[in-house]
Coordinates of C-alpha atoms in Angstrom, one line a residue:
M1 CA 0.0 0.0 0.0
F2 CA 1.4 3.3 -1.0
G3 CA 0.5 6.7 0.4
R4 CA 1.6 10.3 0.0
D5 CA 4.9 11.1 1.7
P6 CA 4.5 14.3 3.7
W7 CA 8.1 15.1 3.1
G8 CA 7.7 15.1 -0.6
G9 CA 8.3 11.5 -1.6
P10 CA 6.7 8.1 -1.6
L11 CA 6.3 6.3 1.6
E12 CA 5.8 2.6 1.7
I13 CA 3.8 1.2 4.6
S14 CA 4.4 -2.5 5.2
N15 CA 1.9 -4.7 6.8
A16 CA 4.7 -6.8 8.2
D17 CA 4.7 -6.8 12.0
S18 CA 8.3 -8.0 12.3
A19 CA 9.5 -4.4 12.8
T20 CA 8.9 -2.8 16.1
D21 CA 7.6 0.6 16.8
E22 CA 11.0 1.7 17.9
D23 CA 12.6 0.5 14.6
R24 CA 9.9 2.3 12.6
S25 CA 10.6 5.5 14.6
R26 CA 14.3 5.3 13.8
D27 CA 13.6 4.8 10.1
L28 CA 11.4 7.9 10.0
D29 CA 14.0 10.0 11.7
R30 CA 16.7 8.7 9.3
A31 CA 14.5 9.5 6.3
A32 CA 13.8 12.9 7.6
L33 CA 17.5 13.7 7.9
M34 CA 18.1 12.6 4.4
R35 CA 15.8 15.3 2.9
Q36 CA 16.1 19.0 2.7
L37 CA 13.7 20.6 5.3
D38 CA 12.0 23.9 4.7
E39 CA 12.1 26.8 7.3
T40 CA 8.7 25.9 8.8
Q41 CA 9.7 22.2 9.1
Q42 CA 13.0 23.1 10.8
S43 CA 11.2 25.3 13.3
W44 CA 8.7 22.6 14.0
L45 CA 11.5 20.0 14.5
L46 CA 13.6 22.2 16.8
A47 CA 10.8 23.5 19.0
G48 CA 8.8 20.3 19.1
P49 CA 5.2 19.9 18.3
G50 CA 2.9 22.4 19.9
D51 CA 5.8 24.7 21.1
Q52 CA 6.5 28.2 19.7
A53 CA 9.9 28.7 18.2
G54 CA 12.6 30.1 20.5
K55 CA 10.5 29.6 23.8
K56 CA 12.3 27.9 26.7
K57 CA 10.6 25.1 28.7
K58 CA 9.3 26.3 32.1
K59 CA 10.6 24.7 35.3
Y60 CA 8.3 23.7 38.3
V61 CA 8.7 22.8 41.9
D62 CA 6.6 19.9 43.2
L63 CA 5.7 20.4 46.9
G64 CA 3.7 17.2 47.1
C65 CA 0.3 18.8 47.6
V66 CA 0.8 21.5 45.0
V67 CA 3.0 22.2 42.0
L68 CA 4.4 25.8 41.7
D69 CA 6.3 27.7 39.1
R70 CA 9.9 27.7 40.2
K71 CA 10.3 31.4 39.8
I72 CA 7.2 32.2 41.8
F73 CA 8.3 29.7 44.5
M74 CA 11.8 31.3 44.8
W75 CA 10.4 34.8 44.9
T76 CA 7.9 33.9 47.6
V77 CA 10.6 32.2 49.8
G78 CA 12.9 35.1 49.3
T79 CA 10.2 37.6 50.3
I80 CA 9.4 35.7 53.5
L81 CA 13.0 35.4 54.5
G82 CA 13.6 39.1 53.8
V83 CA 10.6 40.2 55.8
G84 CA 11.7 37.9 58.7
L85 CA 15.2 39.3 58.7
F86 CA 13.8 42.9 58.7
I87 CA 11.5 42.2 61.6
G88 CA 14.4 40.5 63.6
F89 CA 16.6 43.5 62.8
V90 CA 13.9 45.9 64.0
M91 CA 13.4 43.9 67.2
M92 CA 17.1 43.8 67.9
I93 CA 17.3 47.6 67.5
V94 CA 14.4 48.1 69.8
K95 CA 16.0 46.0 72.5
L96 CA 19.4 47.5 72.2
V97 CA 18.4 51.1 72.0
P98 CA 17.6 52.5 75.6
H99 CA 14.1 53.7 76.1
K100 CA 12.3 55.1 79.1
H101 CA 9.5 53.3 80.9
P102 CA 6.7 55.3 82.4
P103 CA 7.4 55.6 86.2
P104 CA 5.2 53.5 88.4
P105 CA 2.4 55.4 90.3
P106 CA 3.6 56.8 93.6
P107 CA 2.6 54.7 96.6
D108 CA -0.4 55.8 98.5
Q109 CA 0.0 57.3 102.0
Y110 CA -0.9 54.0 103.7
T111 CA 1.9 52.2 101.9
Q112 CA 4.4 55.0 102.7
A113 CA 3.4 54.8 106.4
L114 CA 3.6 51.0 106.4
H115 CA 7.3 51.1 105.4
K116 CA 7.9 53.3 108.4
A117 CA 5.7 51.4 110.9
L118 CA 7.7 48.2 110.3
M119 CA 10.9 50.0 111.2
F120 CA 9.6 50.5 114.7
F121 CA 10.0 46.7 115.2
N122 CA 13.7 47.0 114.2
A123 CA 14.2 49.6 116.9
Q124 CA 12.6 47.3 119.5
R125 CA 14.8 44.3 118.9
S126 CA 16.6 42.8 121.9
G127 CA 19.8 40.7 121.7
P128 CA 22.4 40.6 118.9
L129 CA 21.2 42.8 116.1
P130 CA 21.7 41.9 112.4
K131 CA 24.0 44.1 110.4
H132 CA 21.1 45.2 108.2
N133 CA 18.9 46.2 111.1
G134 CA 18.8 49.8 109.8
V135 CA 18.6 51.7 113.1
S136 CA 21.9 53.3 113.5
W137 CA 21.5 54.3 117.2
R138 CA 20.7 50.7 118.3
G139 CA 23.2 48.0 119.2
N140 CA 23.4 44.6 120.9
S141 CA 21.7 44.6 124.3
C142 CA 20.7 42.4 127.2
M143 CA 22.9 39.5 126.0
K144 CA 22.7 37.7 129.4
D145 CA 18.9 37.5 129.6
G146 CA 18.0 34.3 131.4
L147 CA 21.5 33.2 132.0
S148 CA 21.9 35.7 134.9
D149 CA 18.8 34.4 136.7
S150 CA 19.9 31.5 138.9
S151 CA 16.3 30.1 138.9
V152 CA 16.3 29.7 135.1
R153 CA 19.9 29.4 133.9
R154 CA 19.1 29.3 130.2
S155 CA 19.4 31.8 127.4
L156 CA 16.4 34.0 126.9
V157 CA 18.3 36.4 124.6
G158 CA 16.3 37.9 121.7
G159 CA 12.7 39.0 121.2
F160 CA 11.3 42.5 121.4
Y161 CA 11.2 45.2 124.0
D162 CA 7.6 46.2 124.7
A163 CA 7.6 49.9 124.6
G164 CA 9.8 52.8 125.8
D165 CA 11.3 50.5 128.4
A166 CA 13.3 47.3 128.1
I167 CA 10.9 44.7 129.5
K168 CA 9.9 41.7 127.4
F169 CA 6.2 41.1 128.1
N170 CA 5.5 37.8 126.4
Y171 CA 1.7 38.2 126.5
P172 CA 1.4 41.3 124.2
M173 CA 4.5 40.3 122.3
A174 CA 2.9 37.0 121.3
W175 CA -0.3 38.8 120.2
S176 CA 1.8 41.2 118.1
M177 CA 3.4 38.3 116.3
T178 CA -0.1 36.7 115.7
M179 CA -1.3 40.0 114.2
L180 CA 1.7 40.4 111.9
S181 CA 1.4 36.7 110.8
W182 CA -2.3 37.1 110.1
S183 CA -1.7 40.2 108.0
V184 CA 0.9 38.3 105.9
I185 CA -1.4 35.3 105.4
E186 CA -4.1 37.5 104.1
Y187 CA -2.1 40.1 102.2
R188 CA 1.1 38.3 101.2
A189 CA 0.9 39.5 97.6
K190 CA 0.7 43.1 98.8
Y191 CA 3.8 42.8 101.0
E192 CA 5.7 41.2 98.1
A193 CA 4.6 44.0 95.7
I194 CA 6.0 46.7 98.0
G195 CA 9.2 44.8 98.8
E196 CA 8.4 44.2 102.5
L197 CA 7.6 40.5 102.5
D198 CA 11.1 39.3 103.5
H199 CA 11.3 42.1 106.1
I200 CA 8.1 41.3 107.9
K201 CA 8.9 37.5 107.8
E202 CA 12.3 38.3 109.4
L203 CA 10.5 40.3 112.2
I204 CA 8.0 37.5 112.8
K205 CA 10.8 34.9 113.0
W206 CA 12.7 37.2 115.4
G207 CA 9.7 36.9 117.7
T208 CA 8.9 33.2 117.3
D209 CA 12.6 32.2 117.7
Y210 CA 12.5 33.9 121.1
M211 CA 9.2 32.4 122.1
L212 CA 10.5 28.9 121.4
K213 CA 13.2 29.6 124.0
T214 CA 10.6 30.4 126.7
F215 CA 9.4 26.8 127.2
N216 CA 10.7 23.3 126.3
S217 CA 9.7 23.4 122.7
S218 CA 11.1 20.0 122.0
A219 CA 8.7 18.3 124.4
D220 CA 5.1 17.2 123.8
T221 CA 4.1 18.1 127.4
I222 CA 5.3 21.1 129.3
D223 CA 4.7 22.4 132.9
R224 CA 5.9 26.0 132.7
I225 CA 6.3 29.1 130.5
V226 CA 8.4 32.2 130.8
A227 CA 5.9 35.1 131.2
Q228 CA 8.3 38.0 131.1
V229 CA 11.9 39.2 131.4
G230 CA 12.6 42.3 133.5
I231 CA 10.6 44.1 136.1
G232 CA 8.6 47.3 136.0
D233 CA 7.0 47.7 139.4
T234 CA 8.5 50.8 141.1
S235 CA 6.3 50.8 144.2
K236 CA 8.7 48.7 146.3
G237 CA 11.5 51.2 146.5
T238 CA 14.2 52.6 144.3
Q239 CA 16.0 49.4 143.3
P240 CA 17.2 49.6 139.7
N241 CA 14.8 48.0 137.3
D242 CA 13.4 48.6 133.8
H243 CA 11.0 51.3 134.8
Y244 CA 12.9 53.1 137.5
C245 CA 16.1 53.5 135.5
W246 CA 16.2 55.7 132.3
M247 CA 19.0 53.9 130.4
R248 CA 19.7 52.8 126.9
P249 CA 19.1 49.0 126.6
E250 CA 22.7 48.7 125.5
D251 CA 23.9 50.1 128.8
I252 CA 21.8 48.0 131.2
D253 CA 23.9 46.5 134.0
Y254 CA 21.3 45.7 136.7
P255 CA 19.7 42.2 137.2
R256 CA 16.8 41.3 135.0
P257 CA 14.7 38.7 136.8
V258 CA 12.7 36.1 134.8
T259 CA 9.1 35.4 135.7
E260 CA 7.7 32.0 135.0
C261 CA 4.1 30.7 135.2
H262 CA 2.9 27.2 135.9
S263 CA -0.8 27.9 135.4
C264 CA -1.4 30.4 132.6
S265 CA -4.0 29.4 130.0
D266 CA -4.2 32.8 128.4
L267 CA -0.5 33.2 127.8
A268 CA -0.1 29.6 126.6
S269 CA -3.0 29.8 124.2
E270 CA -1.9 33.2 122.8
M271 CA 1.6 31.9 122.3
A272 CA 0.1 28.8 120.6
A273 CA -1.9 31.1 118.3
A274 CA 1.3 33.1 117.5
L275 CA 3.3 29.9 116.6
A276 CA 0.4 28.4 114.7
A277 CA -0.2 31.5 112.6
A278 CA 3.6 31.8 111.9
S279 CA 3.7 28.2 110.8
I280 CA 1.4 29.1 107.9
V281 CA 3.6 32.1 107.0
F282 CA 6.6 29.8 106.9
K283 CA 5.0 26.9 104.9
D284 CA 7.8 27.2 102.4
S285 CA 10.2 26.1 105.1
K286 CA 8.8 22.8 106.2
T287 CA 11.4 22.1 108.9
Y288 CA 10.8 25.4 110.7
S289 CA 7.0 25.3 110.1
D290 CA 6.8 21.9 111.7
K291 CA 8.9 23.1 114.6
L292 CA 6.4 25.9 115.2
V293 CA 3.4 23.5 115.0
K294 CA 5.0 21.2 117.5
G295 CA 5.6 24.0 120.0
A296 CA 2.1 25.3 119.4
K297 CA 0.6 21.9 120.2
A298 CA 2.5 21.7 123.5
L299 CA 1.5 25.2 124.5
Y300 CA -2.2 24.8 123.7
K301 CA -2.3 21.4 125.5
F302 CA -0.6 23.0 128.6
G303 CA -3.1 25.9 128.5
R304 CA -6.1 23.6 128.5
M305 CA -4.8 21.3 131.2
Q306 CA -3.4 23.9 133.7
R307 CA -6.2 26.4 133.9
G308 CA -5.5 29.9 135.3
R309 CA -4.7 33.5 134.4
Y310 CA -1.0 34.4 133.8
S311 CA -1.4 37.6 135.7
P312 CA -2.4 36.9 139.3
N313 CA -3.3 39.9 141.5
G314 CA -0.4 41.9 142.7
S315 CA 2.0 40.5 140.1
D316 CA 4.1 42.6 137.7
Q317 CA 2.1 41.2 134.8
A318 CA -1.2 42.4 136.4
I319 CA 0.1 45.9 136.8
F320 CA 1.0 46.4 133.1
Y321 CA -0.8 43.8 131.0
N322 CA -3.5 42.2 133.1
S323 CA -5.5 39.4 131.5
T324 CA -9.2 39.4 132.3
S325 CA -10.0 35.9 131.1
Y326 CA -8.5 33.0 129.2
W327 CA -11.7 31.8 127.5
D328 CA -11.3 34.1 124.5
E329 CA -7.7 32.8 124.1
F330 CA -9.1 29.2 124.0
V331 CA -11.4 30.2 121.0
W332 CA -8.7 32.3 119.3
G333 CA -5.9 29.8 119.8
G334 CA -8.2 26.9 118.9
A335 CA -9.0 28.6 115.6
W336 CA -5.4 29.1 114.7
M337 CA -4.5 25.6 115.8
Y338 CA -7.1 24.2 113.4
F339 CA -5.9 26.3 110.5
A340 CA -2.3 25.2 111.2
T341 CA -3.0 21.5 111.6
G342 CA -6.3 20.7 110.0
N343 CA -7.1 18.7 113.2
N344 CA -10.9 18.9 113.8
S345 CA -10.4 18.5 117.6
Y346 CA -9.2 22.1 117.7
L347 CA -12.2 23.4 115.8
T348 CA -14.4 21.4 118.2
V349 CA -13.0 23.4 121.1
A350 CA -13.2 26.7 119.3
T351 CA -16.8 26.2 118.4
A352 CA -18.1 24.7 121.6
P353 CA -21.2 26.6 122.7
G354 CA -20.1 26.7 126.3
M355 CA -16.7 28.1 125.2
A356 CA -18.4 31.0 123.3
K357 CA -20.6 31.8 126.3
H358 CA -17.6 32.0 128.7
A359 CA -15.7 34.1 126.2
G360 CA -18.4 36.7 126.2
A361 CA -20.0 36.1 122.8
Y362 CA -23.4 36.9 124.2
W363 CA -22.5 39.9 126.4
F364 CA -24.3 42.4 124.2
G365 CA -24.7 44.9 127.1
S366 CA -21.0 45.0 127.8
P367 CA -19.5 48.5 127.0
N368 CA -16.4 46.8 125.7
Y369 CA -18.2 44.3 123.5
G370 CA -16.5 44.1 120.1
V371 CA -13.3 45.9 121.2
F372 CA -10.4 43.9 119.8
T373 CA -7.3 44.2 122.0
W374 CA -4.3 42.2 123.2
D375 CA -6.5 41.2 126.1
D376 CA -9.8 40.4 124.4
K377 CA -9.3 38.3 121.2
L378 CA -13.0 37.3 120.8
P379 CA -13.8 39.9 118.1
G380 CA -10.8 38.8 116.0
A381 CA -11.6 35.1 116.6
Q382 CA -15.2 35.7 115.4
V383 CA -14.0 37.3 112.2
L384 CA -11.5 34.5 111.7
L385 CA -14.2 31.8 112.1
S386 CA -16.6 33.8 109.9
R387 CA -14.0 33.4 107.2
L388 CA -14.2 29.6 107.6
R389 CA -18.0 29.7 107.2
L390 CA -17.8 32.0 104.2
F391 CA -15.3 30.0 102.2
L392 CA -15.5 26.4 103.4
S393 CA -18.8 26.1 105.3
P394 CA -18.0 22.9 107.2
G395 CA -21.6 22.3 108.1
Y396 CA -22.8 20.1 111.0
P397 CA -21.8 20.0 113.8
Y398 CA -20.1 23.4 113.6
E399 CA -22.6 25.4 111.6
E400 CA -24.7 26.6 114.5
I401 CA -21.9 28.3 116.4
L402 CA -20.2 29.5 113.2
R403 CA -23.5 31.2 112.2
T404 CA -23.6 32.8 115.6
F405 CA -20.0 34.1 115.3
H406 CA -20.8 35.4 111.8
N407 CA -23.9 37.2 113.0
Q408 CA -21.9 38.7 115.9
T409 CA -19.3 39.9 113.5
D410 CA -22.0 41.7 111.5
N411 CA -23.1 43.3 114.8
V412 CA -19.5 44.4 115.7
M413 CA -19.2 46.0 112.2
C414 CA -22.4 47.8 112.8
S415 CA -21.1 49.2 116.1
Y416 CA -18.2 50.9 114.3
L417 CA -20.6 53.1 112.3
P418 CA -21.4 56.5 113.9
V419 CA -25.0 56.2 113.0
F420 CA -25.6 53.5 115.7
N421 CA -24.0 55.5 118.6
S422 CA -22.4 52.4 120.0
F423 CA -19.2 54.4 120.6
N424 CA -18.5 58.1 120.8
F425 CA -16.4 59.9 118.2
T426 CA -14.2 62.9 118.9
K427 CA -15.1 66.1 116.9
G428 CA -12.1 65.2 114.7
G429 CA -13.5 61.8 113.9
L430 CA -11.6 59.4 116.1
I431 CA -13.6 56.5 117.5
Q432 CA -13.5 56.1 121.3
L433 CA -13.4 52.4 121.7
N434 CA -11.9 52.8 125.2
H435 CA -14.6 55.4 126.2
G436 CA -12.4 58.4 126.4
R437 CA -9.6 56.9 128.4
P438 CA -5.9 57.5 127.4
Q439 CA -4.1 55.7 124.6
P440 CA -7.0 55.4 122.2
L441 CA -5.1 54.8 118.9
Q442 CA -4.2 51.1 119.5
Y443 CA -8.0 50.3 119.7
A444 CA -8.8 52.3 116.6
V445 CA -6.2 50.6 114.4
N446 CA -7.4 47.2 115.5
A447 CA -11.0 48.1 114.5
A448 CA -9.8 49.5 111.2
F449 CA -8.0 46.2 110.4
L450 CA -11.1 44.1 111.2
A451 CA -13.4 46.3 109.2
S452 CA -11.1 46.4 106.2
L453 CA -10.4 42.7 106.4
Y454 CA -14.0 41.7 106.8
S455 CA -15.0 43.9 103.8
D456 CA -12.4 41.9 101.7
Y457 CA -13.9 38.7 103.0
L458 CA -17.3 39.7 101.8
D459 CA -16.1 40.8 98.4
A460 CA -14.2 37.6 97.9
A461 CA -17.3 35.7 98.8
D462 CA -19.3 37.7 96.2
T463 CA -21.3 39.4 98.9
P464 CA -21.9 43.1 98.4
G465 CA -22.4 44.0 102.0
W466 CA -24.2 43.1 105.3
Y467 CA -27.3 44.0 107.3
C468 CA -27.6 46.1 110.4
G469 CA -31.1 45.3 111.4
P470 CA -33.3 46.1 108.4
N471 CA -30.6 48.4 106.9
F472 CA -28.2 47.1 104.3
Y473 CA -24.7 48.5 104.0
T474 CA -22.1 47.9 101.3
T475 CA -18.5 46.8 102.0
E476 CA -17.3 50.3 100.9
V477 CA -18.9 51.6 104.1
L478 CA -16.5 49.5 106.2
R479 CA -13.5 50.6 104.1
K480 CA -14.6 54.2 104.5
F481 CA -14.6 53.7 108.3
A482 CA -11.2 52.1 108.2
R483 CA -9.7 54.9 106.1
S484 CA -11.2 57.6 108.3
Q485 CA -9.4 56.2 111.4
L486 CA -6.1 55.8 109.6
D487 CA -6.4 59.2 107.9
Y488 CA -6.9 60.7 111.4
I489 CA -3.7 59.0 112.7
L490 CA -1.7 60.1 109.6
G491 CA -2.6 63.7 109.9
K492 CA -6.2 64.4 109.0
N493 CA -7.1 65.7 112.5
P494 CA -7.7 69.0 114.2
L495 CA -4.0 69.4 115.0
K496 CA -2.9 68.5 111.4
M497 CA -0.3 66.3 112.9
S498 CA 0.7 62.7 112.1
Y499 CA 0.8 60.4 115.1
V500 CA 3.4 58.1 113.4
V501 CA 6.9 59.3 114.0
G502 CA 8.7 60.2 110.7
F503 CA 5.6 60.3 108.6
G504 CA 4.5 63.6 107.2
N505 CA 5.9 67.1 107.9
K506 CA 4.6 67.4 111.4
Y507 CA 4.9 64.6 114.0
P508 CA 5.8 64.2 117.7
K509 CA 9.4 64.8 118.5
R510 CA 9.5 63.5 122.1
P511 CA 8.3 59.9 122.3
H512 CA 8.5 58.3 125.7
H513 CA 11.4 56.0 124.8
R514 CA 14.7 55.5 126.5
G515 CA 16.8 54.5 123.6
A516 CA 15.5 57.3 121.4
S517 CA 15.9 60.0 124.0
I518 CA 19.5 59.4 125.0
P519 CA 22.3 60.4 122.6
H520 CA 24.2 57.6 120.9
N521 CA 27.6 59.2 121.6
G522 CA 29.6 56.5 123.2
V523 CA 28.9 57.7 126.7
K524 CA 27.3 55.3 129.1
Y525 CA 24.7 56.9 131.3
G526 CA 23.8 54.9 134.5
C527 CA 20.4 54.2 136.0
K528 CA 19.9 57.8 137.2
G529 CA 22.3 59.4 134.7
G530 CA 19.7 59.3 132.0
F531 CA 17.1 61.3 134.0
K532 CA 18.3 64.6 132.5
W533 CA 17.5 63.3 129.0
R534 CA 14.0 62.2 130.3
E535 CA 13.3 65.7 131.7
T536 CA 14.7 67.9 128.9
K537 CA 12.2 69.7 126.7
K538 CA 14.5 69.2 123.7
A539 CA 13.5 66.8 120.9
N540 CA 14.8 63.3 121.0
P541 CA 18.3 63.0 119.5
N542 CA 17.3 59.8 117.8
I543 CA 14.2 59.5 115.5
L544 CA 12.1 56.5 116.4
V545 CA 10.8 56.0 112.9
G546 CA 7.4 54.4 112.5
A547 CA 6.4 54.5 116.2
M548 CA 2.7 55.3 116.7
M549 CA 2.0 57.4 119.7
A550 CA -0.5 56.4 122.4
G551 CA -2.7 59.1 121.0
P552 CA -4.7 62.2 121.8
D553 CA -7.3 62.7 124.5
K554 CA -11.1 62.6 123.9
H555 CA -11.0 66.3 122.9
D556 CA -8.5 65.7 120.1
G557 CA -5.8 67.3 122.3
F558 CA -2.2 66.1 122.4
K559 CA 0.9 67.1 124.4
D560 CA 4.2 66.2 122.9
V561 CA 5.7 65.6 126.4
R562 CA 8.2 62.8 126.9
T563 CA 7.2 62.2 130.6
N564 CA 3.5 61.7 129.8
Y565 CA 3.4 58.2 128.4
N566 CA -0.4 58.4 128.0
Y567 CA 0.3 60.7 125.0
T568 CA 3.7 59.8 123.7
E569 CA 4.6 56.1 124.5
P570 CA 4.5 53.7 121.6
T571 CA 4.0 49.9 122.1
L572 CA 4.7 46.7 120.3
A573 CA 1.0 45.7 120.3
A574 CA -0.2 49.1 119.0
N575 CA 2.2 49.1 116.1
A576 CA 1.3 45.5 115.2
G577 CA -2.4 46.6 114.8
L578 CA -1.2 49.6 112.8
V579 CA 0.8 47.5 110.4
A580 CA -2.1 45.1 109.8
A581 CA -4.6 48.0 109.2
L582 CA -2.2 49.8 106.8
I583 CA -1.6 46.8 104.6
S584 CA -5.3 45.9 104.5
I585 CA -6.4 49.3 103.3
S586 CA -3.4 50.1 101.1
D587 CA -4.2 50.6 97.4
I588 CA -2.1 47.9 95.8
N589 CA -3.5 46.0 92.8
T590 CA -2.6 42.3 93.2
G591 CA -5.4 40.7 91.3
R592 CA -9.1 40.1 91.5
Y593 CA -9.2 39.8 95.3
S594 CA -7.2 41.7 97.9
I595 CA -6.9 38.7 100.2
D596 CA -5.3 35.3 99.7
K597 CA -8.4 33.0 99.9
N598 CA -6.8 29.7 100.1
T599 CA -3.4 29.6 101.9
I600 CA -4.9 29.7 105.4
F601 CA -6.8 26.5 104.6
S602 CA -3.7 24.6 103.2
A603 CA -3.5 22.2 106.1
I604 CA -7.2 21.4 106.2
P605 CA -8.2 18.2 104.4
P606 CA -11.1 18.0 102.0
M607 CA -14.4 18.4 103.9
F608 CA -17.2 15.9 104.0
P609 CA -19.6 17.3 106.5
T610 CA -20.9 14.8 109.0
P611 CA -24.6 14.3 108.4
P612 CA -26.9 15.3 111.3
P613 CA -28.3 12.6 113.5
P614 CA -31.6 11.1 112.4
P615 CA -34.7 12.4 114.0
S616 CA -36.1 10.4 116.9
A617 CA -38.7 7.7 116.2
W618 CA -42.2 9.0 115.8
K619 CA -44.5 8.2 118.7
P620 CA -48.3 8.5 118.5

């Protein structure tokens, strides 16, 4: 069969199948090369069928899921790398070039006052002072406490002096440590934010280390406690002691007797509360925390077994820090023991109806009802146990008395409001919780702390306020009361004077304080040698930074006179209340809630309330 040859010649197509397709292809190529090709044919042959003459074949990149033109792919990758390098270069420049941050807002007056109030505790330290104590006119003092008393013969060095004297009263000292620890447990984040957490923990440990020396803290059962070191009674003559002599603590050379007690439920329970509360503060140091808990258990057990007041009539303790009862310490100490250990037996004691009755929970007619002091802990205990009900609600068999304490706390908060006339207020606005008697500020700061703290409890429990009879008051009303009392103390008063030494432009210059009133000039002044410094009208040569004065009289009057301690003497217990009140009301943003809701409950196991007993069988 013959057909037309497209190249201009005959083409024979054989039907024979002996030649393969590959052979036939080679024959065609060979035939094509043997003939002269025209221009169109040459172009077709070089470019290939379907291609335009002179056009290069495109290259592609196969990414598996998509095929891209190689040029586009390279341009895209290059662009991404270039942008990344540019951004990295810009970030490096931003980091390397110095730039100014906006300054943090200045601390509020409460925070500023708090820094100073803590320094008072540095000035009150007894024993060997740390190098960073920060009070230049103080030095090591009373380094033989306990060792020089033949009846004790063990070291009682350390702790804090109570006030302007050099006596170590363990009863108010323990309460002061409890208050400082309570404030740290609730407001730890605030302390950390202002850089005072390590400082206040060091102060607490200074106190608890000393308290562990005052009894056999390694034993499970004890039979005595040291009640105080030093003597203040001057009615028995002119023998040198801590009140008769006007000396710097560093120069004391007279004997310092040690007073022990063998039946002192109030002191033992308060010391148990202090160690228990501190054990929660030091949870991050298990060894020390466990040591504190062990000591607290021995103390509380001793207080429950050996009933009695630590301040019998006629004793030195009764003259200066008399305890009126030990039932409130049983409730207060039991609550702290429960939080420190999680042992329900302590909660059972703290919520026993008979215990509440003896502690005065139902003495509504008492003029001192609701006044929180180093002697009466019931108002603080009721707030503490109201916290338990608000956040954990343990239910039966504790609910009835917890509800009572909660209601009583509401009543105490109502009593702080001027509208109810439970307590008088001075014309300047200071509440008279001690009914016009001297030294009112220590009571005012304690009330300010409870009011501010309770308002934070209510907010954290999503409760906007509380009822006083049919009237509802918001939590801001409590904070307003707390601020009003602290504002008065810090200078918003008729005299326009701060009652905290070193705070503000005008403050007392003559605190009743031996160490601050005698020059630190290397001269040792004996027992009577310091009298001239006591009597002089000149300002103290040493500034007792952070000391809160005893306060004005009921007419807002104040005399800056060194010899009148009712106006000018600061105390450890008063400053502890001041510190707690200041941190609670200070405007420091640490999150949604001001308080730490959970840390205080860390030792308490998950609660499964005991169901109430079944009702008695029905009888027709």
